[in-house]
Tab-separated table of C-alpha atoms and ligand atoms in Angstrom:
chain	number	residue	atom	x	y	z
A	17	MET	CA	-0.026	0.020	0.036
A	18	ASN	CA	2.922	2.352	0.485
A	19	SER	CA	4.292	2.184	-3.018
A	20	THR	CA	3.014	4.756	-5.497
A	21	PHE	CA	2.596	2.035	-8.203
A	22	PRO	CA	1.551	-1.207	-6.473
A	23	TYR	CA	-0.432	-2.386	-9.471
A	24	ALA	CA	2.098	-1.924	-12.191
A	25	GLU	CA	3.531	-5.299	-11.956
A	26	ARG	CA	0.168	-7.119	-11.070
A	27	TYR	CA	-1.922	-5.688	-13.807
A	28	GLY	CA	0.342	-3.918	-16.162
A	29	VAL	CA	0.274	-0.226	-17.339
A	30	ASN	CA	-1.559	1.418	-19.970
A	31	ARG	CA	0.621	3.752	-21.689
A	32	THR	CA	-1.415	4.148	-24.732
A	33	LEU	CA	-5.084	3.456	-25.380
A	34	PRO	CA	-5.407	-0.355	-25.759
A	35	ASP	CA	-5.967	-1.380	-29.455
A	36	GLU	CA	-8.873	-3.692	-28.683
A	37	GLY	CA	-11.218	-2.977	-25.811
A	38	ARG	CA	-10.994	-5.355	-22.767
A	39	ALA	CA	-13.772	-7.652	-21.583
A	40	ARG	CA	-16.017	-5.918	-19.031
A	41	ASP	CA	-15.834	-9.009	-16.797
A	42	ASP	CA	-12.100	-8.912	-16.772
A	43	VAL	CA	-11.976	-5.249	-15.896
A	44	LEU	CA	-14.634	-5.606	-13.128
A	45	ARG	CA	-12.743	-8.616	-11.529
A	46	GLU	CA	-9.573	-6.539	-11.585
A	47	LEU	CA	-11.254	-3.546	-9.980
A	48	ARG	CA	-13.125	-5.512	-7.466
A	49	GLU	CA	-9.842	-6.909	-6.248
A	50	ILE	CA	-8.280	-3.552	-5.858
A	51	ALA	CA	-11.345	-1.949	-4.128
A	52	SER	CA	-11.646	-4.638	-1.576
A	53	GLU	CA	-8.022	-4.445	-0.799
A	54	GLU	CA	-8.072	-0.754	-0.421
A	55	ASP	CA	-11.334	-0.732	1.592
A	56	SER	CA	-9.798	-3.032	4.044
A	57	PHE	CA	-7.294	-0.227	5.082
A	58	TRP	CA	-10.028	1.901	6.616
A	59	GLU	CA	-12.730	-0.643	7.549
A	60	THR	CA	-10.766	-1.322	10.735
A	61	GLY	CA	-11.982	2.115	11.973
A	62	LYS	CA	-8.370	3.161	12.568
A	63	ILE	CA	-8.232	5.892	10.051
A	64	SER	CA	-8.909	9.614	10.831
A	65	GLY	CA	-11.600	11.282	8.763
A	66	THR	CA	-12.016	10.631	5.012
A	67	MET	CA	-14.533	7.613	5.290
A	68	TYR	CA	-17.341	9.479	6.943
A	69	CYS	CA	-19.815	6.737	6.347
A	70	GLY	CA	-18.229	3.512	5.697
A	71	ASP	CA	-21.462	1.695	5.402
A	72	HIS	CA	-21.320	-0.672	2.252
A	73	ASP	CA	-25.069	-1.048	2.163
A	74	HIS	CA	-25.483	2.633	2.071
A	75	TYR	CA	-22.821	2.961	-0.626
A	76	ALA	CA	-24.583	0.137	-2.724
A	77	PHE	CA	-27.832	1.953	-2.504
A	78	LEU	CA	-26.349	5.363	-3.552
A	79	ASN	CA	-24.520	3.642	-6.399
A	80	ASP	CA	-28.021	2.348	-7.708
A	81	VAL	CA	-29.356	5.877	-7.518
A	82	PHE	CA	-26.143	7.209	-9.196
A	83	GLY	CA	-26.328	4.784	-12.051
A	84	LEU	CA	-29.992	5.974	-12.777
A	85	PHE	CA	-28.633	9.636	-13.493
A	86	ALA	CA	-24.924	9.233	-14.002
A	87	HIS	CA	-25.053	10.049	-17.676
A	88	VAL	CA	-27.245	13.060	-17.278
A	89	ASN	CA	-25.867	16.538	-17.688
A	90	VAL	CA	-27.800	18.688	-15.305
A	91	LEU	CA	-26.983	21.849	-17.292
A	92	GLN	CA	-29.825	20.683	-19.628
A	93	ARG	CA	-32.717	21.098	-17.314
A	94	ASP	CA	-35.407	20.846	-20.109
A	95	MET	CA	-34.205	17.159	-20.445
A	96	CYS	CA	-33.849	16.520	-16.667
A	97	PRO	CA	-36.344	18.596	-14.530
A	98	SER	CA	-35.395	15.720	-11.799
A	99	ALA	CA	-32.264	17.665	-11.325
A	100	THR	CA	-34.149	20.654	-10.187
A	101	ARG	CA	-36.016	18.630	-7.843
A	102	PHE	CA	-32.732	17.046	-6.318
A	103	GLU	CA	-30.814	20.323	-6.272
A	104	GLY	CA	-33.559	22.439	-4.965
A	105	GLU	CA	-34.475	19.959	-2.263
A	106	ILE	CA	-30.833	19.383	-1.202
A	107	ILE	CA	-30.503	23.064	-0.701
A	108	ALA	CA	-33.867	23.337	1.150
A	109	MET	CA	-32.875	20.537	3.483
A	110	THR	CA	-29.608	22.204	4.213
A	111	LEU	CA	-31.096	25.691	4.791
A	112	ASP	CA	-33.467	23.990	7.178
A	113	LEU	CA	-30.733	22.288	9.165
A	114	LEU	CA	-28.925	25.592	9.418
A	115	HIS	CA	-31.985	27.423	10.640
A	116	ALA	CA	-32.580	29.623	7.742
A	117	GLU	CA	-36.145	29.986	8.902
A	118	ALA	CA	-34.673	32.455	11.493
A	119	VAL	CA	-33.814	34.922	8.683
A	120	ALA	CA	-36.059	37.930	8.621
A	121	ASP	CA	-33.844	40.239	6.684
A	122	GLY	CA	-33.441	38.317	3.463
A	123	THR	CA	-34.390	35.428	1.322
A	124	PRO	CA	-31.983	32.390	1.983
A	125	ALA	CA	-30.759	30.474	-0.904
A	126	GLY	CA	-27.922	27.958	-1.740
A	127	LEU	CA	-25.741	26.475	-4.304
A	128	VAL	CA	-24.667	22.814	-4.682
A	129	THR	CA	-21.031	22.801	-5.365
A	130	SER	CA	-18.389	20.055	-6.120
A	131	GLY	CA	-17.171	19.976	-2.481
A	132	GLY	CA	-15.903	22.076	0.390
A	133	THR	CA	-13.400	23.786	-1.587
A	134	GLY	CA	-16.201	24.508	-4.279
A	135	SER	CA	-18.374	25.987	-1.688
A	136	ILE	CA	-15.701	28.177	-0.212
A	137	LEU	CA	-14.691	29.408	-3.743
A	138	HIS	CA	-18.286	30.282	-4.488
A	139	ALA	CA	-18.782	32.072	-1.215
A	140	LEU	CA	-15.721	34.288	-1.650
A	141	LEU	CA	-16.583	34.959	-5.375
A	142	ALA	CA	-20.108	36.042	-4.247
A	143	TYR	CA	-18.612	38.357	-1.465
A	144	ARG	CA	-16.121	39.740	-3.979
A	145	ASP	CA	-18.581	40.437	-6.820
A	146	ARG	CA	-21.539	41.771	-4.645
A	147	ALA	CA	-19.062	44.095	-2.863
A	148	ARG	CA	-17.780	45.378	-6.166
A	149	GLN	CA	-21.423	45.875	-7.501
A	150	GLU	CA	-22.858	47.415	-4.360
A	151	ARG	CA	-19.949	49.041	-2.450
A	152	GLY	CA	-17.573	49.721	-5.407
A	153	ILE	CA	-14.810	47.731	-3.716
A	154	GLU	CA	-12.016	47.238	-6.132
A	155	ARG	CA	-9.333	45.838	-3.775
A	156	PRO	CA	-11.300	43.253	-1.612
A	157	ASN	CA	-9.881	41.659	1.515
A	158	VAL	CA	-10.980	38.916	3.817
A	159	VAL	CA	-9.872	38.342	7.250
A	160	LYS	CA	-9.540	34.629	8.470
A	161	PRO	CA	-8.091	32.713	11.377
A	162	GLU	CA	-4.865	30.821	10.807
A	163	THR	CA	-6.809	27.676	11.377
A	164	ALA	CA	-9.061	28.436	8.369
A	165	HIS	CA	-9.016	25.758	5.677
A	166	PRO	CA	-6.416	26.300	2.838
A	167	ALA	CA	-9.367	26.570	0.277
A	168	PHE	CA	-9.801	30.195	1.550
A	169	GLU	CA	-6.249	30.937	0.445
A	170	LYS	CA	-6.933	29.188	-2.861
A	171	ALA	CA	-10.040	31.359	-3.468
A	172	CYS	CA	-7.958	34.581	-2.480
A	173	LEU	CA	-5.359	33.563	-5.014
A	174	LEU	CA	-7.791	32.744	-7.755
A	175	PHE	CA	-10.050	35.699	-7.270
A	176	GLY	CA	-7.499	38.422	-6.619
A	177	ILE	CA	-8.673	38.888	-2.911
A	178	GLU	CA	-6.221	40.121	-0.242
A	179	SER	CA	-6.069	37.302	2.499
A	180	ARG	CA	-5.461	38.762	5.839
A	181	THR	CA	-4.625	35.802	8.237
A	182	VAL	CA	-4.696	36.389	11.955
A	183	PRO	CA	-3.288	34.113	14.636
A	184	VAL	CA	-5.605	32.092	16.848
A	185	ASP	CA	-5.236	31.867	20.736
A	186	PRO	CA	-2.651	29.192	21.319
A	187	VAL	CA	-4.565	27.590	24.184
A	188	SER	CA	-8.226	27.683	22.981
A	189	THR	CA	-6.968	27.336	19.273
A	190	VAL	CA	-9.792	29.739	18.280
A	191	VAL	CA	-9.695	33.212	16.782
A	192	VAL	CA	-9.835	36.351	19.005
A	193	PRO	CA	-12.623	38.699	17.774
A	194	GLU	CA	-10.734	41.811	18.714
A	195	VAL	CA	-7.857	40.701	16.737
A	196	VAL	CA	-10.154	40.120	13.675
A	197	ALA	CA	-11.645	43.536	14.286
A	198	ASP	CA	-8.216	45.153	14.125
A	199	HIS	CA	-7.726	43.754	10.564
A	200	VAL	CA	-11.096	44.838	9.213
A	201	ASP	CA	-11.195	47.964	7.168
A	202	ALA	CA	-13.223	49.609	4.398
A	203	ASP	CA	-12.244	47.071	1.828
A	204	THR	CA	-13.080	44.091	3.716
A	205	VAL	CA	-15.740	42.045	2.081
A	206	ALA	CA	-15.957	39.213	4.653
A	207	ILE	CA	-14.525	37.619	7.715
A	208	ILE	CA	-14.416	33.899	8.307
A	209	GLY	CA	-14.955	31.632	11.175
A	210	SER	CA	-14.930	27.758	11.373
A	211	ALA	CA	-17.506	25.492	12.893
A	212	CYS	CA	-15.511	23.529	13.383
A	213	ASN	CA	-11.984	23.850	11.997
A	214	TYR	CA	-10.258	20.851	10.406
A	215	GLY	CA	-7.071	20.813	12.494
A	216	TYR	CA	-8.206	21.077	16.039
A	217	GLY	CA	-12.040	20.405	15.643
A	218	THR	CA	-12.668	23.537	17.716
A	219	ILE	CA	-15.369	26.106	17.054
A	220	ASP	CA	-14.399	29.921	16.454
A	221	PRO	CA	-16.511	32.341	18.645
A	222	ILE	CA	-19.178	32.685	15.889
A	223	PRO	CA	-21.603	34.689	18.068
A	224	GLU	CA	-18.930	37.284	18.715
A	225	LEU	CA	-17.802	37.317	15.096
A	226	SER	CA	-21.539	37.703	14.052
A	227	GLU	CA	-21.798	40.819	16.264
A	228	LEU	CA	-18.599	42.235	14.674
A	229	ALA	CA	-19.901	41.476	11.276
A	230	VAL	CA	-23.137	43.497	11.765
A	231	GLU	CA	-21.275	46.341	13.495
A	232	ARG	CA	-18.714	46.763	10.715
A	233	GLY	CA	-21.169	45.890	7.730
A	234	VAL	CA	-19.153	42.976	6.533
A	235	GLY	CA	-20.110	39.380	5.447
A	236	LEU	CA	-19.398	36.538	7.851
A	237	HIS	CA	-18.725	33.156	6.362
A	238	VAL	CA	-18.997	30.209	8.588
A	239	ASP	CA	-16.935	27.187	7.332
A	240	GLY	CA	-19.210	24.351	8.263
A	241	CYS	CA	-17.728	22.047	5.661
A	242	LEU	CA	-16.803	19.491	8.305
A	243	GLY	CA	-19.241	20.417	10.908
A	244	GLY	CA	-22.274	21.630	9.104
A	245	TRP	CA	-23.855	18.037	8.743
A	246	ILE	CA	-23.082	16.976	12.219
A	247	LEU	CA	-22.836	19.786	14.790
A	248	PRO	CA	-26.562	20.624	14.551
A	249	PHE	CA	-27.276	17.108	15.563
A	250	GLY	CA	-24.608	17.221	18.340
A	251	GLN	CA	-26.346	20.437	19.574
A	252	GLU	CA	-29.755	18.628	19.606
A	253	LEU	CA	-28.077	15.852	21.506
A	254	GLY	CA	-26.925	18.137	24.161
A	255	TYR	CA	-23.249	18.381	23.560
A	256	ASP	CA	-21.627	21.653	24.037
A	257	VAL	CA	-22.072	23.200	20.561
A	258	PRO	CA	-22.635	26.990	20.427
A	259	VAL	CA	-24.978	28.404	17.901
A	260	PHE	CA	-23.165	29.030	14.672
A	261	ASP	CA	-25.837	29.198	12.080
A	262	PHE	CA	-28.430	31.695	10.574
A	263	ARG	CA	-29.974	32.267	13.942
A	264	LEU	CA	-27.122	34.718	14.399
A	265	PRO	CA	-27.924	37.930	12.451
A	266	GLY	CA	-24.331	38.440	11.191
A	267	VAL	CA	-23.897	35.100	9.542
A	268	THR	CA	-24.251	35.546	5.865
A	269	SER	CA	-23.090	32.394	4.448
A	270	ILE	CA	-22.295	28.755	5.568
A	271	SER	CA	-20.582	25.876	3.798
A	272	ALA	CA	-21.747	22.487	4.777
A	273	ASP	CA	-20.340	19.446	3.078
A	274	THR	CA	-22.868	16.727	2.100
A	275	HIS	CA	-19.902	14.553	1.018
A	276	LYS	CA	-18.598	14.418	4.678
A	277	TYR	CA	-21.140	14.039	7.437
A	278	GLY	CA	-23.971	14.149	4.985
A	279	TYR	CA	-22.755	10.368	4.030
A	280	ALA	CA	-23.111	11.207	0.330
A	281	PHE	CA	-20.353	10.319	-2.393
A	282	LYS	CA	-17.486	12.616	-2.787
A	283	GLY	CA	-18.239	15.527	-5.148
A	284	THR	CA	-21.067	17.525	-3.381
A	285	SER	CA	-21.244	20.242	-0.845
A	286	VAL	CA	-23.772	23.181	-0.199
A	287	VAL	CA	-22.989	26.713	0.158
A	288	ALA	CA	-26.005	28.341	1.958
A	289	PHE	CA	-26.437	32.302	1.789
A	290	ARG	CA	-28.532	34.504	4.019
A	291	ASP	CA	-29.874	36.236	0.964
A	292	LYS	CA	-30.174	35.217	-2.680
A	293	ALA	CA	-28.369	38.428	-3.732
A	294	TRP	CA	-25.082	36.755	-2.906
A	295	ARG	CA	-25.993	33.694	-4.985
A	296	GLN	CA	-26.956	35.795	-7.843
A	297	ALA	CA	-23.724	37.995	-7.578
A	298	GLN	CA	-21.690	35.017	-8.792
A	299	TYR	CA	-24.210	33.513	-11.450
A	300	PHE	CA	-22.436	33.453	-14.834
A	301	MET	CA	-24.279	34.179	-18.020
A	302	ILE	CA	-23.427	35.269	-21.625
A	303	PRO	CA	-26.676	36.097	-23.367
A	304	ASP	CA	-25.018	36.868	-26.579
A	305	TRP	CA	-22.668	33.942	-27.257
A	306	SER	CA	-22.699	32.578	-30.853
A	307	GLY	CA	-23.106	29.137	-29.479
A	308	GLY	CA	-26.446	30.085	-27.827
A	309	LYS	CA	-27.394	31.793	-24.548
A	310	TYR	CA	-25.163	30.408	-21.871
A	311	LEU	CA	-25.943	30.354	-18.120
A	312	SER	CA	-24.558	28.464	-15.159
A	313	PRO	CA	-25.247	28.895	-11.404
A	314	GLY	CA	-21.531	28.801	-10.535
A	315	ILE	CA	-18.185	27.979	-11.791
A	316	ASP	CA	-18.762	24.438	-13.015
A	317	GLY	CA	-20.059	23.694	-16.446
A	318	SER	CA	-21.532	20.179	-17.092
A	319	ARG	CA	-22.213	18.210	-13.859
A	320	SER	CA	-23.455	14.733	-13.552
A	321	GLY	CA	-27.075	13.993	-12.546
A	322	GLY	CA	-25.751	11.102	-10.600
A	323	LEU	CA	-24.130	13.171	-8.037
A	324	LEU	CA	-27.215	15.376	-7.224
A	325	ALA	CA	-29.494	12.186	-7.211
A	326	SER	CA	-27.341	10.160	-4.868
A	327	THR	CA	-26.681	13.127	-2.526
A	328	TRP	CA	-30.557	13.677	-2.329
A	329	ALA	CA	-31.009	10.038	-1.776
A	330	SER	CA	-28.567	10.029	1.079
A	331	LEU	CA	-30.411	12.869	2.884
A	332	VAL	CA	-33.863	11.410	2.400
A	333	THR	CA	-33.176	7.754	3.291
A	334	LEU	CA	-31.312	8.722	6.487
A	335	GLY	CA	-33.651	11.472	7.664
A	336	ARG	CA	-33.386	13.358	10.908
A	337	GLU	CA	-33.630	10.222	12.714
A	338	GLY	CA	-30.621	8.456	10.815
A	339	TYR	CA	-28.300	11.648	11.190
A	340	LEU	CA	-29.132	12.069	14.859
A	341	ARG	CA	-28.428	8.365	15.532
A	342	HIS	CA	-25.087	8.299	13.711
A	343	ALA	CA	-24.202	11.743	15.282
A	344	GLU	CA	-24.957	10.163	18.749
A	345	ALA	CA	-22.470	7.220	18.119
A	346	ILE	CA	-19.880	9.538	16.727
A	347	PHE	CA	-19.893	12.068	19.568
A	348	ARG	CA	-20.022	9.358	22.154
A	349	THR	CA	-17.050	7.535	20.508
A	350	ALA	CA	-15.135	10.889	20.291
A	351	ALA	CA	-15.735	11.635	23.927
A	352	ALA	CA	-14.494	8.089	24.880
A	353	MET	CA	-11.269	8.511	22.740
A	354	GLN	CA	-10.643	11.910	24.297
A	355	ASP	CA	-11.010	10.408	27.610
A	356	ALA	CA	-8.355	7.823	26.649
A	357	VAL	CA	-6.031	10.714	25.650
A	358	ARG	CA	-6.709	12.682	28.895
A	359	ALA	CA	-5.782	9.517	30.819
A	360	HIS	CA	-2.037	10.321	30.012
A	361	PRO	CA	-0.849	13.317	31.746
A	362	GLU	CA	1.778	13.626	28.939
A	363	LEU	CA	-0.665	14.170	26.292
A	364	ARG	CA	-2.626	17.473	25.947
A	365	ILE	CA	-5.885	18.001	23.851
A	366	MET	CA	-5.696	21.148	21.782
A	367	GLY	CA	-8.669	23.534	23.039
A	368	SER	CA	-12.161	22.254	23.610
A	369	PRO	CA	-12.810	20.030	20.646
A	370	THR	CA	-16.052	18.013	19.550
A	371	PHE	CA	-16.235	15.055	17.253
A	372	CYS	CA	-12.804	15.823	15.918
A	373	PHE	CA	-9.784	16.441	18.140
A	374	SER	CA	-6.115	17.023	18.169
A	375	PHE	CA	-3.454	16.389	20.767
A	376	THR	CA	0.052	17.019	21.388
A	377	SER	CA	2.723	16.555	24.111
A	378	ASP	CA	5.059	18.568	25.949
A	379	ALA	CA	6.886	15.556	27.304
A	380	PHE	CA	8.028	14.090	23.970
A	381	SER	CA	7.587	14.332	20.330
A	382	ILE	CA	3.884	13.424	19.504
A	383	TYR	CA	5.137	11.870	16.258
A	384	HIS	CA	6.565	9.158	18.331
A	385	VAL	CA	3.071	8.405	19.378
A	386	ALA	CA	1.948	8.429	15.622
A	387	ASP	CA	4.869	6.134	14.714
A	388	SER	CA	3.958	3.658	17.270
A	389	MET	CA	0.227	3.833	16.469
A	390	ARG	CA	1.069	3.427	12.841
A	391	THR	CA	2.458	0.010	13.297
A	392	ARG	CA	-0.965	-1.022	14.785
A	393	GLY	CA	-2.846	0.355	11.795
A	394	TRP	CA	-3.752	3.750	12.904
A	395	ARG	CA	-3.483	6.718	10.591
A	396	PHE	CA	-3.672	10.182	11.938
A	397	ASN	CA	-3.238	13.446	10.169
A	398	GLY	CA	-0.018	15.162	11.243
A	399	GLN	CA	-0.097	18.864	12.330
A	400	GLN	CA	2.628	21.415	12.751
A	401	TYR	CA	3.114	24.728	14.902
A	402	PRO	CA	2.740	22.964	17.276
A	403	ASP	CA	3.319	19.425	16.363
A	404	ALA	CA	0.177	17.482	17.016
A	405	ILE	CA	-1.883	14.665	15.578
A	406	HIS	CA	-5.559	14.619	14.861
A	407	MET	CA	-8.481	12.297	14.830
A	408	ALA	CA	-11.786	13.066	12.978
A	409	VAL	CA	-14.117	10.547	14.470
A	410	THR	CA	-16.270	8.986	11.607
A	411	ARG	CA	-18.695	6.082	11.590
A	412	PRO	CA	-16.048	3.352	11.098
A	413	GLN	CA	-14.615	4.347	14.481
A	414	THR	CA	-18.054	3.656	16.118
A	415	GLN	CA	-17.681	0.004	15.484
A	416	GLU	CA	-17.520	-2.169	18.561
A	417	GLY	CA	-13.893	-2.647	20.032
A	418	VAL	CA	-12.266	0.362	18.176
A	419	VAL	CA	-12.325	2.785	21.133
A	420	GLU	CA	-10.910	-0.055	23.394
A	421	ALA	CA	-8.236	-0.580	20.795
A	422	PHE	CA	-7.457	2.932	20.678
A	423	ALA	CA	-6.914	3.078	24.481
A	424	THR	CA	-4.819	-0.007	24.591
A	425	ASP	CA	-2.711	1.119	21.581
A	426	LEU	CA	-2.280	4.545	22.948
A	427	ASP	CA	-0.828	3.270	26.245
A	428	GLU	CA	1.684	1.324	24.422
A	429	ALA	CA	2.349	4.319	22.088
A	430	VAL	CA	2.983	6.602	25.025
A	431	ARG	CA	5.376	4.124	26.472
A	432	TYR	CA	7.282	4.076	23.175
A	433	ALA	CA	7.267	7.728	23.005
A	434	HIS	CA	8.999	7.852	26.332
A	435	GLU	CA	11.455	5.274	25.354
A	436	HIS	CA	12.356	6.986	22.073
A	437	ARG	CA	12.190	10.590	23.531
A	438	ASP	CA	15.732	11.273	22.393
A	439	ASP	CA	15.457	9.819	18.766
A	440	ALA	CA	14.063	11.553	15.808
A	441	PRO	CA	10.445	10.479	15.005
A	442	ILE	CA	9.872	8.875	11.674
A	443	SER	CA	6.563	10.386	10.791
A	444	GLY	CA	7.491	14.047	11.707
A	445	ALA	CA	10.182	14.376	9.049
A	446	ILE	CA	8.630	17.331	7.187
A	447	TYR	CA	7.217	19.054	10.117
A	448	GLY	CA	8.886	21.054	12.902
A	449	GLY	CA	10.095	24.592	13.344
A	450	VAL	CA	8.044	27.661	13.998
A	451	PRO	CA	5.410	29.183	11.648
A	452	GLY	CA	6.962	31.631	9.189
A	453	GLY	CA	10.239	30.568	10.579
A	454	MET	CA	11.207	28.249	7.692
A	455	THR	CA	14.095	29.510	5.868
A	456	PRO	CA	13.515	30.343	2.139
A	457	GLU	CA	15.757	27.396	1.078
A	458	ALA	CA	13.711	24.957	3.303
A	459	ASP	CA	10.562	26.379	1.894
A	460	GLN	CA	11.827	25.868	-1.781
A	461	PHE	CA	12.948	22.489	-0.820
A	462	ILE	CA	9.678	21.408	0.549
A	463	ARG	CA	7.753	22.920	-2.333
A	464	SER	CA	9.990	21.015	-4.849
A	465	ILE	CA	9.165	17.723	-2.976
A	466	MET	CA	5.440	18.663	-3.170
A	467	VAL	CA	5.702	19.373	-6.936
A	468	ASP	CA	7.353	16.009	-7.466
A	469	LEU	CA	4.662	14.207	-5.511
A	470	LEU	CA	1.854	15.892	-7.528
A	471	ASP	CA	3.609	15.124	-10.771
A	472	THR	CA	4.177	11.412	-9.773
A	473	GLN	CA	0.493	11.131	-8.760
A	474	GLN	CA	-0.440	11.907	-12.221
A	475	SER	CA	1.948	9.829	-14.059
A	476	VAL	CA	2.681	6.115	-15.078
A	477	PRO	CA	5.716	4.291	-13.635
A	478	ASP	CA	8.933	4.529	-15.766
B	505	PLP	C1	-12.862	19.361	4.196
B	505	PLP	C2	-12.857	20.797	4.645
B	505	PLP	C3	-12.895	21.778	3.570
B	505	PLP	C4	-12.549	21.585	2.139
B	505	PLP	O1	-13.344	20.636	1.704
B	505	PLP	P1	-12.906	19.710	0.373
B	505	PLP	O2	-14.251	18.900	0.341
B	505	PLP	O3	-11.828	18.907	0.700
B	505	PLP	O4	-12.768	20.428	-0.790
B	505	PLP	C5	-12.990	23.030	4.223
B	505	PLP	N1	-13.130	23.369	5.414
B	505	PLP	C6	-13.040	22.429	6.370
B	505	PLP	C7	-13.257	22.732	7.861
B	505	PLP	C8	-13.033	21.098	5.934
B	505	PLP	O5	-12.888	20.105	6.912
């Protein structure tokens, strides 16, 4: 599994289009082998995040639905009014979850995008373009916590928005509203908060950011890509989840990934706006193109009907009861895993997390813990500044025995970390140092490794 090209020898490599097509049976057999081997990697429940659902029956059902509309292009609505049903209802159900009924000063609306990054891109595009149209802002900026997802930086880069990144409180790991306020000026189109952030699973003080947004007349995007489809249920279950949605008057948009805790296939997310004026600001149309009148609701052109249909089917077959039930198991598992971490005084949980948590150590390199856990099949996401490892609890972790294995393996890992305190950890190789403290040479070096990695991932073996 570690090799980049584990299948080259086993199945050969296509360097050109095969002259003759292969038999479908043969291809299916080969792909079934690969898929079942790769699934076994995460089915253990020892992998952080990524497989939010993990239920093969649910996947099989979604695949049936996907197949019915996979070939449909939802751009051509005269041929597929079903896409309007799916898309409109996905948005309506998301708006309902995020308490859009509380909005009295606008008409809430949403957009189905290709994922969390897509939702963040469209939100920032909407802020930029509406601010240009209504406030004449030509040099827009956004203010975001350092913990905000890299997609915000990507959006700023693509759309020519100045990104103003502010540090978070090192203990709570959340942004300090006064610090955000100091960076807001007449050209600020929006401020950003996460509910919750990916790194630490902590929730920025959205009520205070909302007040600030109202006071200064700027937008507030709440990044609920990770939390949007689970935190509302955690709140309902009585967990400590502050209000972060449209019930707050300053919240003008929220991203919520259906392809994470919505348990849909990868490829969909919703960006919800407080008022449809934001959605309209980023509509794209060319009424006088020679190829015909062209319009699209966002950046994408053709999209598969299969994604809309299967996302819709995930929401309606699980229903509130299903989401609540899964959230209950996930929150309970996350709390038990955090208890296992807290049982070790050498380990320290970052801030007050929820279903996703991160921990570090002041006694030894936390990467020693990751190294030891890795030999027992655990896969965490490595973090830096400070070094930490994170676990986003998903449904595979809620299986019986996983929490117990976590606690036992963690005991062993802490012992290992003490023993190897003076050695360099294996998995921490590219981390370390202080933020912004990387030399230009080190930065260049790491970038060149990253370029090579991306090049390799899109190549055939030599
Ligand atoms: C996953 C995630 C994103 C980006 O989503 P993609 O679906 O990977 O594009 C943004 N914000 C947070 C908090 C996330 O967890």
